[in-house]
Every structure is written in C-alpha cells, then in structure tokens.
Short mmCIF file of C-alpha atoms in Angstrom, two decimals:
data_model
loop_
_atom_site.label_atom_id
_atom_site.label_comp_id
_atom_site.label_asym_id
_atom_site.label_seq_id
_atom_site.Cartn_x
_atom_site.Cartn_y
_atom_site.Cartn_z
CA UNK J 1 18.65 23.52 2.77
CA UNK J 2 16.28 22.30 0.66
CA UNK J 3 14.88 24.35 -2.06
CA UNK J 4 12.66 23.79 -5.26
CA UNK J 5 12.42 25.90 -8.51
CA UNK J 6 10.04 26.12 -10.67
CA UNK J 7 11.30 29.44 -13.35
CA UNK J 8 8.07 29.04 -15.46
CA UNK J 9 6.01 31.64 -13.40
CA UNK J 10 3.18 31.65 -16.13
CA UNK J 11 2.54 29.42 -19.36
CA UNK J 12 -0.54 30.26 -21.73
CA UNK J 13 -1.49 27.16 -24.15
CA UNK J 14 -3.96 26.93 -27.09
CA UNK J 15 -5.94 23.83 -26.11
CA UNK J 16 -4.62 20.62 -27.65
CA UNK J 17 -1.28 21.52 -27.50
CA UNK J 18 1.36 19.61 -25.19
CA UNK J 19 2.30 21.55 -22.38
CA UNK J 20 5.65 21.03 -19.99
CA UNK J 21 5.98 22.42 -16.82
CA UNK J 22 9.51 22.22 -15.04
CA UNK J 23 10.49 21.84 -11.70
CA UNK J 24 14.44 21.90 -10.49
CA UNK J 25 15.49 20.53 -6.36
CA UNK J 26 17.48 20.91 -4.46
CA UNK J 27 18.59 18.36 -1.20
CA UNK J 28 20.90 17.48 0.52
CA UNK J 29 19.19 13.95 1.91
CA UNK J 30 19.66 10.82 -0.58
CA UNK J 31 15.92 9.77 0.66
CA UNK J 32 13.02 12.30 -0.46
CA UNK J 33 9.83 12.62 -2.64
CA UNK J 34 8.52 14.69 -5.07
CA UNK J 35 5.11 15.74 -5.56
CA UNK J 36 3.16 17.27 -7.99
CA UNK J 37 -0.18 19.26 -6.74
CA UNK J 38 -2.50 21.32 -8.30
CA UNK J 39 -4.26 24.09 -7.63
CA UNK J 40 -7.52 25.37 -8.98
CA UNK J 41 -9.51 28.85 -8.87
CA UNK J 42 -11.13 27.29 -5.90
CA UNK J 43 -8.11 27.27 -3.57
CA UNK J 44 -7.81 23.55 -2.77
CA UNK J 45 -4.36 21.54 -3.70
CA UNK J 46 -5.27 18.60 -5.44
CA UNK J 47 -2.96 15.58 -5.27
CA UNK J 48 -1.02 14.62 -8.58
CA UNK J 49 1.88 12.27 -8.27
CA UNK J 50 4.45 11.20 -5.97
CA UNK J 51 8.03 9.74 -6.14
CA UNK J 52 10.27 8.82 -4.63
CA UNK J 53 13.95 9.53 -4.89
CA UNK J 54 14.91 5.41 -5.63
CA UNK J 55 12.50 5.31 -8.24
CA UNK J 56 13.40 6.93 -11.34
CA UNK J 57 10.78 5.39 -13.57
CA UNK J 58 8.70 7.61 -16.14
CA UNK J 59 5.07 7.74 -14.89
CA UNK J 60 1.82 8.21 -17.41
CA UNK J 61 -1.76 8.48 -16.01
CA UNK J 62 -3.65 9.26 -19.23
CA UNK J 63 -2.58 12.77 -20.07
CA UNK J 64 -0.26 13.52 -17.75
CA UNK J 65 3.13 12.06 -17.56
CA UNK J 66 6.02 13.01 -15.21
CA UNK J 67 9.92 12.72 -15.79
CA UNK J 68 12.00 12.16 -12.91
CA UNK J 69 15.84 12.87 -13.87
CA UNK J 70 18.13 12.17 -10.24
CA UNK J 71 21.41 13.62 -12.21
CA UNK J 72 19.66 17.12 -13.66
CA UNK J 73 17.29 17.07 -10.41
CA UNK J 74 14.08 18.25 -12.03
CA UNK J 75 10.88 16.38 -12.29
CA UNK J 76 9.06 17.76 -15.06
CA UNK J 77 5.45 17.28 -15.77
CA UNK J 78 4.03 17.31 -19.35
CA UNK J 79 0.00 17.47 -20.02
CA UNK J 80 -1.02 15.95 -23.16
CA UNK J 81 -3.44 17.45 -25.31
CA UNK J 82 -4.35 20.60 -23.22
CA UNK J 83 -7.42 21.23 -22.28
CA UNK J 84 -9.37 24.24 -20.86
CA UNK J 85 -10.27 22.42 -17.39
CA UNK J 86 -6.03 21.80 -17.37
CA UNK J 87 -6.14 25.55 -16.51
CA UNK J 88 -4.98 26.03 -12.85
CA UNK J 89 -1.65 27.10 -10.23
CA UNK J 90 0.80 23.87 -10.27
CA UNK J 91 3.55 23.37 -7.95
CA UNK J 92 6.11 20.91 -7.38
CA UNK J 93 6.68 19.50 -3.69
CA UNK J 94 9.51 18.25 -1.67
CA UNK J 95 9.78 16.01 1.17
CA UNK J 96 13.20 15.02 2.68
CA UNK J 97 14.02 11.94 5.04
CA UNK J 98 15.42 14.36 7.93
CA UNK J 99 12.11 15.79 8.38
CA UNK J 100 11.54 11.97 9.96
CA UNK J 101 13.94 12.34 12.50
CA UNK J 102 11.68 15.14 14.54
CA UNK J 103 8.69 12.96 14.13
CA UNK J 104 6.74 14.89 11.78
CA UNK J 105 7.66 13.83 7.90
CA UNK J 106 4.64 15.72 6.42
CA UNK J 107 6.36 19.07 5.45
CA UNK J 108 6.02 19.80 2.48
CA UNK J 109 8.42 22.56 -0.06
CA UNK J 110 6.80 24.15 -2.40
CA UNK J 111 8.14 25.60 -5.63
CA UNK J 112 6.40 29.03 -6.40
CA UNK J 113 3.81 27.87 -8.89
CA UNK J 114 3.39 27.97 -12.44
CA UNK J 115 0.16 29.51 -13.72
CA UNK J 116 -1.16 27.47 -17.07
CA UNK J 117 -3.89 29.15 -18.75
CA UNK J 118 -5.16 26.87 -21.63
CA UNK J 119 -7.33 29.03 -24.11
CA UNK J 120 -9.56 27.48 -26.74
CA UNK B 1 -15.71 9.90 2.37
CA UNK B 2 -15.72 14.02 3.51
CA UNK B 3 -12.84 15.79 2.84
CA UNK B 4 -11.14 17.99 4.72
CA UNK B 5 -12.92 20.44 6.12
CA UNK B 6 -11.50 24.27 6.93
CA UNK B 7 -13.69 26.85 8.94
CA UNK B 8 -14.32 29.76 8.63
CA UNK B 9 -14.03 30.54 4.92
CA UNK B 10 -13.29 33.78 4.79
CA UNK B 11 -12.25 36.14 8.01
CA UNK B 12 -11.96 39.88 8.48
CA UNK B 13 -9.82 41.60 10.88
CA UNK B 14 -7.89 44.13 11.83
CA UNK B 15 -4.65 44.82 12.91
CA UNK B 16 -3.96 43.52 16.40
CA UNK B 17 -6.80 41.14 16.77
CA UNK B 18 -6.07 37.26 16.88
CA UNK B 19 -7.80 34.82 15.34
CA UNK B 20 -8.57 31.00 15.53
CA UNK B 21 -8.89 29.03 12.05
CA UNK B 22 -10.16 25.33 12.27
CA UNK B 23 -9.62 22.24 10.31
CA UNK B 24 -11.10 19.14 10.36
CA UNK B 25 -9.18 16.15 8.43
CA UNK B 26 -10.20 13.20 6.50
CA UNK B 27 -11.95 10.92 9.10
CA UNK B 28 -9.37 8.08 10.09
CA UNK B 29 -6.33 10.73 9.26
CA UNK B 30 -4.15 11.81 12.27
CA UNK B 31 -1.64 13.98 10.94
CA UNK B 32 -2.61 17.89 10.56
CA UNK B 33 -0.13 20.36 8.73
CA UNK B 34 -0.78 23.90 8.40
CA UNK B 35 0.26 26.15 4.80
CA UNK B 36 0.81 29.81 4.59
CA UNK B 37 -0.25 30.90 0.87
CA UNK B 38 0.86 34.41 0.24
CA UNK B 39 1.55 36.08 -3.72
CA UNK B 40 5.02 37.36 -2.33
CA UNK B 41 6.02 34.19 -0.28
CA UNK B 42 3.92 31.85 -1.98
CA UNK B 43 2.85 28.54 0.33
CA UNK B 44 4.82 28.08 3.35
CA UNK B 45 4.80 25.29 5.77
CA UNK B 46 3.74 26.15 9.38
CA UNK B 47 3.49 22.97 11.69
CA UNK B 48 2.32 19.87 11.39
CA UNK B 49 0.39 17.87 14.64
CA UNK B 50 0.10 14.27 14.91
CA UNK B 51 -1.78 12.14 18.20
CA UNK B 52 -2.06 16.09 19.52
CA UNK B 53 1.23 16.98 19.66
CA UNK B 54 3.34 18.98 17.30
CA UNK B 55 6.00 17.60 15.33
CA UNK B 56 7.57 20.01 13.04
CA UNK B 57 7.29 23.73 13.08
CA UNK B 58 8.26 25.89 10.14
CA UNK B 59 10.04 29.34 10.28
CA UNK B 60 7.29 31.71 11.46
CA UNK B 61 7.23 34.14 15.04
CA UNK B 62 5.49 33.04 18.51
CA UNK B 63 2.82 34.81 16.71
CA UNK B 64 1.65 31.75 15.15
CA UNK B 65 0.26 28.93 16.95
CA UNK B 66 -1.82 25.24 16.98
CA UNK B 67 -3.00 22.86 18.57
CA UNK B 68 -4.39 18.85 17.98
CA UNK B 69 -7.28 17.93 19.77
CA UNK B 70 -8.08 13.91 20.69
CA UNK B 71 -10.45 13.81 17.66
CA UNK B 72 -7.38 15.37 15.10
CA UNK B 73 -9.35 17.99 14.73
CA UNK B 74 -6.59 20.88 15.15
CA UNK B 75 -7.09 24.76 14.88
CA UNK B 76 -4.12 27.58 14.81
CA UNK B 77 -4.18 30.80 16.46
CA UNK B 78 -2.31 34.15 15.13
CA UNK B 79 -1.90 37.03 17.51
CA UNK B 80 -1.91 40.66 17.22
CA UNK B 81 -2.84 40.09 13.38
CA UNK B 82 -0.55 42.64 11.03
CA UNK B 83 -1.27 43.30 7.25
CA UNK B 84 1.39 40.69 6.14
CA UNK B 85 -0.51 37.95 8.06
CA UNK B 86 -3.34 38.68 4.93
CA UNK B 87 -2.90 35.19 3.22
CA UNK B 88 -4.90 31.75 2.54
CA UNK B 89 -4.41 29.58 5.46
CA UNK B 90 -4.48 25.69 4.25
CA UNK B 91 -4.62 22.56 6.21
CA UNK B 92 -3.60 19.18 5.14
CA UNK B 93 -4.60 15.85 7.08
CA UNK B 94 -2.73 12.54 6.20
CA UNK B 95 -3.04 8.73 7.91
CA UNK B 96 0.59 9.13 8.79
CA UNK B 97 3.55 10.51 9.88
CA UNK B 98 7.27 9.42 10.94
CA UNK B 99 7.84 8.99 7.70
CA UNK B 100 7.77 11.01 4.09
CA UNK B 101 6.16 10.93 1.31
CA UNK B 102 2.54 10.75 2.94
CA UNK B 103 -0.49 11.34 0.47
CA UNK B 104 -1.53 14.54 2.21
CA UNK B 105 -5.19 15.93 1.33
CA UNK B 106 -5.95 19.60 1.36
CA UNK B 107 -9.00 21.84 2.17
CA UNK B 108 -10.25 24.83 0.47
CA UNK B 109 -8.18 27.22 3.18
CA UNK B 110 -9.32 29.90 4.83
CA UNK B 111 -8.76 33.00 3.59
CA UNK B 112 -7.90 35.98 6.03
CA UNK B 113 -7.63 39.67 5.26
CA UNK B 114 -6.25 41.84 7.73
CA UNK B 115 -7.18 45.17 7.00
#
C-alpha cells in the first residue's frame, strides 16, 4: 500500500537560513506523482509542485527547489533564504496510476506534515 | 476566477446529530474530493465525485457520505456525529479525473466540532 513519510514533525528556522524538508514513499505502481502542498494558519492547501515518477529532473521556482531521487524515494523540498511568511504546515502528496483504474485518479496521500516556524 | 468555495465555516454539534457540509469547486472543474484533517490521523482522503457519480472512496464507515450534483457542486453527509468525527473537512475540485496527477485546488474546509 502506498504510504508517505515525512519524520520532520516540526522545524524552527531563523529567517534567511536554508531550510530542507524531507519526504520518503512508498509504491508499489511504476506510474505516480508527487506533490508538494502547503498549508497556512488559514486552513487552505495551497498547491506547490508536482512530478511525476518519469521525470527525475531538479525543479527551482525562485526560492524553492525540489529534489526528486527514484532510487532513495524521497522528494525533498528546500526553501531558500527563509522567510517569516515561509511559516506554515507542509506535506508531501502521493498519487498512484491504480487509483485510474476505478475512475477516480484524484486521491491524494498525505505525509503527516511538517510544521516550519521561521522566526526573525 | 473564485476559488473553491466550502460552507458552512465552522459547525457545532453534538453527538448523534448529522450534518451536511457543502463545496462548491472552481467554475469549469468537475472533479470533487473530500479530506479528513484530524491532529491524530492527520488528512485523510474520503471520496472523490466526478459527472455526479463517485469514483473512489477512502477507508471510512457508512457513516460518511456524498453526493455530486449536475452543477459539481457536491456536499457530504456524516451521521450520528461522535467526538472523533471533530476534524476540518476539506474539499478539492480539479478539471479532471481518469487520470493522476491532477492540479487539485483546495478550500478553506469546514471545521466541525462535535461536542
């Protein structure tokens, strides 16, 4: 079954610093993706990344970058420069291909969070 | 563009009462999933409805139920509420399903306390 880790349950920055959060998978399908989301005091998951399991290529969007490693499992996601608004809940997603078969491909597993507080 | 949209906000109840939560998705999206959000099970997946009929159903009791309506506007139902049902509800709306890996927008949730 599939399963996602992510052991960092809480990570407290000074801002500036570089901050990684991990995230381990587990599957058992060779066709999946990966998200990223995160979550704010407000409640709302807010869409980071996504990739997909054939695509192994590093991804930067200004501060945030994401490492996708197929033999480890984990997709890892390092912020750049911290900063205070960086403070939130962020969880890593999965999405397998056999979730297709019943028609519905939209379930998402969700790691358990990591808290980043980023202080000044 | 409005996002997704999640009524009520907040809810009150008490044990044994059901309840009806509401979501309206992105306008154009016909794909609705439903999240669980708890501190000791953190966010569970609870179905997902696309053209009004459901597609995938996570591990939870008859308790819980949906339903799509022809707009994709869906809602979910629990039944004789107990304390553990206490949680933030989230919906998620997408263009697509069939296939993985859909950009899927959230609301804000609704959170229930059952007291």
């Amino acid at each position: 079954a599939q399963k996602v880790t992510q052991a960092q349950t809480e990570i407290s920055v000074v801002e500036k610093e570089d901050v990684t959060l991990d995230c381990v998978y587990e599957t058992r399908d060779t066709t999946y993706y990966l998200f990223w989301y995160k979550q704010p005091p407000s409640g709302e998951l807010v869409f980071l990344i996504r990739r997909n399991s054939f695509d192994e290529q590093n991804e930067i969007s200004g501060r945030y970058s994401w490492n996708f490693q197929k033999s480890t499992s984990s997709f890892n996601f390092t912020i750049t420069a911290s900063q205070v608004v960086d403070s939130a809940v962020y969880f890593c997603a999965l999405s397998e291909a056999e979730e297709w078969v019943t028609g519905g491909g939209n379930k998402l597993t969700f790691g358990t969070g990591t808290q980043l507080k980023v202080e000044l | 563009k409005a996002g997704v949209t999640q009524t009520p906000r907040y809810l009150i109840k008490t044990r044994g009462q059901q309840v009806t939560l509401s979501c309206s998705p992105i306008s154009g999206h016909r794909s609705v999933s439903w999240y669980q959000q708890t501190p000791g099970q953190g966010l569970q997946f609870l179905f997902e409805y696309f053209s009004e009929t459901q597609r995938n159903k996570g591990n939870f009791p008859g308790r819980f139920s949906g339903r799509q309506f022809s707009n994709s506007r869906s809602e979910m139902n629990v039944s004789t509420l107990e304390l553990g049902d206490s949680a933030l509800y989230l919906c998620a709306s997408s263009q697509m399903t069939g296939t993985s890996g859909n950009e899927q927008f959230f609301g804000p949730g609704t959170r229930l306390t059952v007291l």
